[in-house]
Amino acid sequence: MSNLFTTENAAAARAQTIVEKLLHTGTVTVDELAEQFDVSVATVRRDLVELEQRGRLRRTHGGAVPIEPLLYEPFRYDSSFHEQMDRNLAEKRRIGLAAAALIEPGETISLTAGTTTTQVTRSLRPGANVTVVTNTVNVAMELSQRDDVRVFVAGGFLTGGWFSLVGAATAQALSQFFVDKVFIGVNGIDAQKGLTSLHPEEAAVIQVMLRQARRRIVVADHTKLGTVATALICPTAEVHQLITDSGATAAQLAPFREMGIEVLVV
């Protein structure tokens, strides 16, 4: 029994490493994984088959690539989402992994709309055992194959290619949940002007999610720092942590650190 338990633990550890490596690099090969784990090529192939069956990757000849849910197909050429997703993709993947690493088993978390929060969703570790509260249809789509994640989607009016649900019904539904952490995607974050969104309806929904969260974490690549969009979400001082990428300069980060906000650069 102990040998079986050890084998299962090793397989789970390999699976987590494979998924995280894919999010970092965008591709893996069977040969490099076999060398990294010091296991046979056949073992790696079995790992990849199992991960593909669980919807975590797509196998290719000699390796694997990250999976995008087939439900996204109608939006493949929609610039409002996919072009944004591809912009600064490596940075967003690193931010997503760093954010997901902060989530503890048993927690309830909320995720706002956005391409960076989508990367947080994709980075949830195998066996996460969390509850996700969101107003975002694509987050539910991403997690539909995960039996270790319970998902609540707040209803409301759908905002087209951004997959976000907004309105009074959305706010009312979200107000029923208290969460451990909220991960906030923004169009801009400025130390003086605050967190901002391009859409007032989205900003109003995020305000509810912030009120219900014990810890508030902004996930934003360096291009969002110092940017001010149309609608105020909240003053910057109301958030606890900012996760951004190494493209951010010391001058960009200094105002946030001076405010006492914890800054994580990845």
mmCIF file of C-alpha atoms in Angstrom:
data_model
loop_
_atom_site.group_PDB
_atom_site.id
_atom_site.type_symbol
_atom_site.label_atom_id
_atom_site.label_comp_id
_atom_site.label_asym_id
_atom_site.label_seq_id
_atom_site.Cartn_x
_atom_site.Cartn_y
_atom_site.Cartn_z
ATOM 1 C CA MET A 1 0.000 0.000 0.000
ATOM 2 C CA SER A 2 2.808 2.435 0.846
ATOM 3 C CA ASN A 3 4.488 1.829 -2.526
ATOM 4 C CA LEU A 4 1.184 2.538 -4.293
ATOM 5 C CA PHE A 5 0.726 5.720 -2.272
ATOM 6 C CA THR A 6 4.251 6.832 -3.151
ATOM 7 C CA THR A 7 3.653 6.107 -6.835
ATOM 8 C CA GLU A 8 0.400 8.094 -6.824
ATOM 9 C CA ASN A 9 2.084 11.015 -5.077
ATOM 10 C CA ALA A 10 4.892 11.010 -7.639
ATOM 11 C CA ALA A 11 2.395 10.971 -10.515
ATOM 12 C CA ALA A 12 0.445 13.865 -8.972
ATOM 13 C CA ALA A 13 3.658 15.866 -8.488
ATOM 14 C CA ARG A 14 4.659 15.253 -12.106
ATOM 15 C CA ALA A 15 1.202 16.303 -13.309
ATOM 16 C CA GLN A 16 1.384 19.584 -11.412
ATOM 17 C CA THR A 17 4.876 20.304 -12.722
ATOM 18 C CA ILE A 18 3.833 19.543 -16.315
ATOM 19 C CA VAL A 19 0.837 21.902 -16.148
ATOM 20 C CA GLU A 20 2.916 24.689 -14.588
ATOM 21 C CA LYS A 21 5.706 24.213 -17.149
ATOM 22 C CA LEU A 22 3.152 24.471 -19.959
ATOM 23 C CA LEU A 23 1.841 27.720 -18.530
ATOM 24 C CA HIS A 24 5.380 29.082 -18.353
ATOM 25 C CA THR A 25 6.658 27.966 -21.750
ATOM 26 C CA GLY A 26 3.623 27.179 -23.894
ATOM 27 C CA THR A 27 4.943 23.739 -24.896
ATOM 28 C CA VAL A 28 6.659 20.644 -23.500
ATOM 29 C CA THR A 29 8.215 17.570 -25.071
ATOM 30 C CA VAL A 30 8.107 13.972 -23.897
ATOM 31 C CA ASP A 31 11.890 13.645 -24.024
ATOM 32 C CA GLU A 32 12.604 16.716 -21.891
ATOM 33 C CA LEU A 33 10.019 15.681 -19.302
ATOM 34 C CA ALA A 34 11.426 12.152 -19.101
ATOM 35 C CA GLU A 35 14.881 13.599 -18.479
ATOM 36 C CA GLN A 36 13.588 16.121 -15.951
ATOM 37 C CA PHE A 37 11.653 13.533 -13.918
ATOM 38 C CA ASP A 38 14.153 10.696 -14.475
ATOM 39 C CA VAL A 39 11.385 8.374 -15.647
ATOM 40 C CA SER A 40 10.721 6.483 -18.857
ATOM 41 C CA VAL A 41 9.216 8.028 -21.969
ATOM 42 C CA ALA A 42 6.297 5.611 -21.552
ATOM 43 C CA THR A 43 5.598 6.992 -18.063
ATOM 44 C CA VAL A 44 5.538 10.561 -19.365
ATOM 45 C CA ARG A 45 3.198 9.584 -22.174
ATOM 46 C CA ARG A 46 0.823 8.033 -19.627
ATOM 47 C CA ASP A 47 0.973 11.264 -17.621
ATOM 48 C CA LEU A 48 0.105 13.295 -20.714
ATOM 49 C CA VAL A 49 -2.764 10.983 -21.668
ATOM 50 C CA GLU A 50 -4.268 11.317 -18.185
ATOM 51 C CA LEU A 51 -3.869 15.110 -18.184
ATOM 52 C CA GLU A 52 -5.478 15.331 -21.621
ATOM 53 C CA GLN A 53 -8.417 13.237 -20.398
ATOM 54 C CA ARG A 54 -8.795 15.662 -17.493
ATOM 55 C CA GLY A 55 -8.852 18.615 -19.910
ATOM 56 C CA ARG A 56 -5.553 20.108 -18.711
ATOM 57 C CA LEU A 57 -3.576 19.982 -21.996
ATOM 58 C CA ARG A 58 -3.634 18.849 -25.612
ATOM 59 C CA ARG A 59 -1.145 16.236 -26.740
ATOM 60 C CA THR A 60 0.910 16.862 -29.863
ATOM 61 C CA HIS A 61 3.432 14.728 -31.731
ATOM 62 C CA GLY A 62 6.198 14.282 -29.169
ATOM 63 C CA GLY A 63 4.772 16.559 -26.491
ATOM 64 C CA ALA A 64 1.881 18.761 -25.428
ATOM 65 C CA VAL A 65 0.525 22.321 -25.514
ATOM 66 C CA PRO A 66 -1.937 24.174 -23.249
ATOM 67 C CA ILE A 67 -5.577 23.583 -23.971
ATOM 68 C CA GLU A 68 -8.169 26.218 -24.847
ATOM 69 C CA PRO A 69 -11.747 25.050 -24.303
ATOM 70 C CA LEU A 70 -13.549 24.229 -27.530
ATOM 71 C CA LEU A 71 -16.378 26.482 -26.369
ATOM 72 C CA TYR A 72 -14.138 29.427 -27.237
ATOM 73 C CA GLU A 73 -14.223 28.515 -30.927
ATOM 74 C CA PRO A 74 -16.947 31.070 -31.860
ATOM 75 C CA PHE A 75 -14.734 33.798 -30.380
ATOM 76 C CA ARG A 76 -11.455 32.720 -31.968
ATOM 77 C CA TYR A 77 -11.304 35.863 -34.128
ATOM 78 C CA ASP A 78 -12.902 38.221 -31.591
ATOM 79 C CA SER A 79 -10.296 40.898 -30.916
ATOM 80 C CA SER A 80 -12.041 41.954 -27.718
ATOM 81 C CA PHE A 81 -10.815 38.826 -25.925
ATOM 82 C CA HIS A 82 -8.331 36.665 -27.807
ATOM 83 C CA GLU A 83 -6.092 39.484 -28.982
ATOM 84 C CA GLN A 84 -6.010 40.765 -25.413
ATOM 85 C CA MET A 85 -5.253 37.257 -24.167
ATOM 86 C CA ASP A 86 -2.264 36.963 -26.498
ATOM 87 C CA ARG A 87 -0.911 40.379 -25.506
ATOM 88 C CA ASN A 88 1.871 39.988 -22.904
ATOM 89 C CA LEU A 89 0.909 36.322 -22.670
ATOM 90 C CA ALA A 90 4.127 35.104 -21.030
ATOM 91 C CA GLU A 91 3.819 37.779 -18.353
ATOM 92 C CA LYS A 92 0.176 36.932 -17.697
ATOM 93 C CA ARG A 93 1.032 33.252 -17.374
ATOM 94 C CA ARG A 94 3.663 34.005 -14.739
ATOM 95 C CA ILE A 95 1.248 36.249 -12.861
ATOM 96 C CA GLY A 96 -1.436 33.562 -13.010
ATOM 97 C CA LEU A 97 0.903 30.933 -11.579
ATOM 98 C CA ALA A 98 2.028 33.231 -8.771
ATOM 99 C CA ALA A 99 -1.561 34.096 -7.891
ATOM 100 C CA ALA A 100 -2.712 30.475 -7.928
ATOM 101 C CA ALA A 101 0.152 29.541 -5.599
ATOM 102 C CA LEU A 102 -1.427 31.798 -2.941
ATOM 103 C CA ILE A 103 -4.671 29.792 -2.888
ATOM 104 C CA GLU A 104 -5.003 27.276 -0.063
ATOM 105 C CA PRO A 105 -7.120 24.080 -0.181
ATOM 106 C CA GLY A 106 -10.599 24.652 1.221
ATOM 107 C CA GLU A 107 -10.677 28.373 0.439
ATOM 108 C CA THR A 108 -13.437 30.249 -1.322
ATOM 109 C CA ILE A 109 -12.081 32.705 -3.874
ATOM 110 C CA SER A 110 -13.624 35.105 -6.354
ATOM 111 C CA LEU A 111 -12.346 36.019 -9.799
ATOM 112 C CA THR A 112 -13.290 39.092 -11.811
ATOM 113 C CA ALA A 113 -13.426 39.195 -15.595
ATOM 114 C CA GLY A 114 -10.234 39.617 -17.592
ATOM 115 C CA THR A 115 -7.458 37.868 -19.453
ATOM 116 C CA THR A 116 -5.065 37.830 -16.485
ATOM 117 C CA THR A 117 -7.671 36.349 -14.152
ATOM 118 C CA THR A 118 -8.263 33.731 -16.866
ATOM 119 C CA GLN A 119 -4.613 32.750 -16.408
ATOM 120 C CA VAL A 120 -5.195 32.473 -12.651
ATOM 121 C CA THR A 121 -8.045 30.079 -13.456
ATOM 122 C CA ARG A 122 -5.850 27.998 -15.743
ATOM 123 C CA SER A 123 -3.125 27.876 -13.092
ATOM 124 C CA LEU A 124 -5.206 26.346 -10.287
ATOM 125 C CA ARG A 125 -3.243 23.363 -9.047
ATOM 126 C CA PRO A 126 -4.497 19.792 -9.448
ATOM 127 C CA GLY A 127 -6.496 18.803 -6.390
ATOM 128 C CA ALA A 128 -7.098 22.470 -5.567
ATOM 129 C CA ASN A 129 -10.228 21.758 -3.498
ATOM 130 C CA VAL A 130 -11.548 25.314 -3.689
ATOM 131 C CA THR A 131 -14.818 27.097 -4.359
ATOM 132 C CA VAL A 132 -14.734 29.752 -7.088
ATOM 133 C CA VAL A 133 -17.261 32.598 -7.158
ATOM 134 C CA THR A 134 -17.321 34.619 -10.359
ATOM 135 C CA ASN A 135 -19.390 36.764 -12.694
ATOM 136 C CA THR A 136 -17.478 35.462 -15.681
ATOM 137 C CA VAL A 137 -18.789 32.776 -18.021
ATOM 138 C CA ASN A 138 -15.380 31.812 -19.397
ATOM 139 C CA VAL A 139 -14.081 31.026 -15.909
ATOM 140 C CA ALA A 140 -16.886 28.493 -15.532
ATOM 141 C CA MET A 141 -16.064 27.126 -18.992
ATOM 142 C CA GLU A 142 -12.394 26.766 -18.040
ATOM 143 C CA LEU A 143 -13.265 24.882 -14.859
ATOM 144 C CA SER A 144 -16.080 22.704 -16.203
ATOM 145 C CA GLN A 145 -13.840 19.615 -16.320
ATOM 146 C CA ARG A 146 -12.414 20.106 -12.816
ATOM 147 C CA ASP A 147 -14.013 17.872 -10.185
ATOM 148 C CA ASP A 148 -11.773 19.442 -7.509
ATOM 149 C CA VAL A 149 -13.274 22.930 -7.991
ATOM 150 C CA ARG A 150 -16.800 24.014 -7.101
ATOM 151 C CA VAL A 151 -18.000 26.966 -9.193
ATOM 152 C CA PHE A 152 -20.734 29.534 -8.576
ATOM 153 C CA VAL A 153 -21.563 31.843 -11.497
ATOM 154 C CA ALA A 154 -23.594 34.962 -10.725
ATOM 155 C CA GLY A 155 -26.307 35.574 -13.310
ATOM 156 C CA GLY A 156 -26.860 38.853 -15.095
ATOM 157 C CA PHE A 157 -26.618 40.563 -18.466
ATOM 158 C CA LEU A 158 -23.873 39.151 -20.715
ATOM 159 C CA THR A 159 -21.346 41.667 -22.080
ATOM 160 C CA GLY A 160 -20.521 39.964 -25.372
ATOM 161 C CA GLY A 161 -16.995 38.828 -26.133
ATOM 162 C CA TRP A 162 -15.727 39.577 -22.613
ATOM 163 C CA PHE A 163 -17.872 36.767 -21.137
ATOM 164 C CA SER A 164 -18.730 38.982 -18.145
ATOM 165 C CA LEU A 165 -22.123 39.153 -16.424
ATOM 166 C CA VAL A 166 -23.215 42.504 -14.986
ATOM 167 C CA GLY A 167 -26.207 44.300 -13.515
ATOM 168 C CA ALA A 168 -28.282 44.392 -10.329
ATOM 169 C CA ALA A 169 -28.948 40.633 -10.327
ATOM 170 C CA THR A 170 -25.207 39.939 -10.583
ATOM 171 C CA ALA A 171 -24.402 42.263 -7.692
ATOM 172 C CA GLN A 172 -27.156 40.757 -5.557
ATOM 173 C CA ALA A 173 -25.931 37.197 -6.143
ATOM 174 C CA LEU A 174 -22.291 38.071 -5.407
ATOM 175 C CA SER A 175 -23.267 39.841 -2.197
ATOM 176 C CA GLN A 176 -24.369 36.498 -0.740
ATOM 177 C CA PHE A 177 -20.804 35.138 -0.598
ATOM 178 C CA PHE A 178 -17.934 35.997 1.722
ATOM 179 C CA VAL A 179 -14.622 34.897 0.212
ATOM 180 C CA ASP A 180 -11.067 34.430 1.432
ATOM 181 C CA LYS A 181 -9.428 36.112 -1.553
ATOM 182 C CA VAL A 182 -10.545 38.067 -4.591
ATOM 183 C CA PHE A 183 -8.310 38.253 -7.658
ATOM 184 C CA ILE A 184 -8.961 41.478 -9.514
ATOM 185 C CA GLY A 185 -8.293 42.133 -13.173
ATOM 186 C CA VAL A 186 -8.139 45.822 -14.125
ATOM 187 C CA ASN A 187 -7.721 48.034 -17.157
ATOM 188 C CA GLY A 188 -5.554 50.325 -15.065
ATOM 189 C CA ILE A 189 -4.091 50.759 -11.603
ATOM 190 C CA ASP A 190 -2.664 54.103 -10.556
ATOM 191 C CA ALA A 191 -1.464 54.863 -7.026
ATOM 192 C CA GLN A 192 -3.361 58.152 -6.893
ATOM 193 C CA LYS A 193 -6.338 57.567 -9.214
ATOM 194 C CA GLY A 194 -7.092 54.026 -8.082
ATOM 195 C CA LEU A 195 -8.191 50.831 -9.806
ATOM 196 C CA THR A 196 -10.158 51.482 -12.980
ATOM 197 C CA SER A 197 -12.192 49.653 -15.608
ATOM 198 C CA LEU A 198 -13.271 50.599 -19.112
ATOM 199 C CA HIS A 199 -16.852 49.670 -18.240
ATOM 200 C CA PRO A 200 -18.870 51.276 -15.385
ATOM 201 C CA GLU A 201 -21.138 48.210 -15.119
ATOM 202 C CA GLU A 202 -18.110 45.975 -14.609
ATOM 203 C CA ALA A 203 -16.643 48.361 -12.046
ATOM 204 C CA ALA A 204 -19.884 48.225 -10.040
ATOM 205 C CA VAL A 205 -19.792 44.424 -9.911
ATOM 206 C CA ILE A 206 -16.134 44.350 -8.877
ATOM 207 C CA GLN A 207 -16.928 46.772 -6.039
ATOM 208 C CA VAL A 208 -19.294 44.174 -4.575
ATOM 209 C CA MET A 209 -16.662 41.434 -4.896
ATOM 210 C CA LEU A 210 -14.140 43.617 -3.100
ATOM 211 C CA ARG A 211 -16.494 44.289 -0.194
ATOM 212 C CA GLN A 212 -17.045 40.574 0.297
ATOM 213 C CA ALA A 213 -13.346 39.567 0.299
ATOM 214 C CA ARG A 214 -11.024 39.194 3.262
ATOM 215 C CA ARG A 215 -7.936 39.717 1.050
ATOM 216 C CA ARG A 216 -7.877 41.743 -2.186
ATOM 217 C CA ILE A 217 -5.245 40.937 -4.795
ATOM 218 C CA VAL A 218 -4.739 42.797 -8.078
ATOM 219 C CA VAL A 219 -3.281 40.789 -10.970
ATOM 220 C CA ALA A 220 -1.983 43.184 -13.630
ATOM 221 C CA ASP A 221 0.892 43.140 -16.094
ATOM 222 C CA HIS A 222 3.257 46.103 -16.194
ATOM 223 C CA THR A 223 1.362 47.894 -18.980
ATOM 224 C CA LYS A 224 -1.557 48.475 -16.587
ATOM 225 C CA LEU A 225 0.568 50.266 -13.971
ATOM 226 C CA GLY A 226 0.025 54.022 -13.984
ATOM 227 C CA THR A 227 -2.850 53.646 -16.455
ATOM 228 C CA VAL A 228 -6.217 55.261 -15.749
ATOM 229 C CA ALA A 229 -9.348 53.934 -17.475
ATOM 230 C CA THR A 230 -12.899 55.299 -17.469
ATOM 231 C CA ALA A 231 -14.635 53.979 -14.360
ATOM 232 C CA LEU A 232 -13.319 53.941 -10.800
ATOM 233 C CA ILE A 233 -13.412 50.574 -9.054
ATOM 234 C CA CYS A 234 -11.850 51.618 -5.744
ATOM 235 C CA PRO A 235 -8.971 53.637 -4.281
ATOM 236 C CA THR A 236 -5.657 51.801 -4.551
ATOM 237 C CA ALA A 237 -5.199 51.846 -0.777
ATOM 238 C CA GLU A 238 -8.105 49.416 -0.436
ATOM 239 C CA VAL A 239 -6.159 46.493 -1.929
ATOM 240 C CA HIS A 240 -3.650 44.350 -0.068
ATOM 241 C CA GLN A 241 -1.422 42.986 -2.805
ATOM 242 C CA LEU A 242 -0.341 43.624 -6.389
ATOM 243 C CA ILE A 243 1.080 40.829 -8.538
ATOM 244 C CA THR A 244 2.810 42.086 -11.677
ATOM 245 C CA ASP A 245 5.636 41.091 -13.996
ATOM 246 C CA SER A 246 9.327 41.923 -14.218
ATOM 247 C CA GLY A 247 8.671 44.444 -16.993
ATOM 248 C CA ALA A 248 7.578 46.879 -14.278
ATOM 249 C CA THR A 249 10.196 49.492 -13.404
ATOM 250 C CA ALA A 250 11.253 50.484 -9.899
ATOM 251 C CA ALA A 251 9.661 53.882 -10.488
ATOM 252 C CA GLN A 252 6.333 52.258 -11.413
ATOM 253 C CA LEU A 253 6.338 50.051 -8.319
ATOM 254 C CA ALA A 254 7.574 52.579 -5.752
ATOM 255 C CA PRO A 255 4.233 54.408 -5.230
ATOM 256 C CA PHE A 256 2.439 51.147 -4.442
ATOM 257 C CA ARG A 257 5.086 50.017 -1.990
ATOM 258 C CA GLU A 258 5.034 53.412 -0.305
ATOM 259 C CA MET A 259 1.302 52.913 0.282
ATOM 260 C CA GLY A 260 2.018 49.684 2.143
ATOM 261 C CA ILE A 261 0.737 47.438 -0.621
ATOM 262 C CA GLU A 262 2.553 44.109 -0.868
ATOM 263 C CA VAL A 263 4.095 43.905 -4.355
ATOM 264 C CA LEU A 264 5.041 40.560 -5.914
ATOM 265 C CA VAL A 265 7.076 40.735 -9.144
ATOM 266 C CA VAL A 266 7.328 37.588 -11.267
#
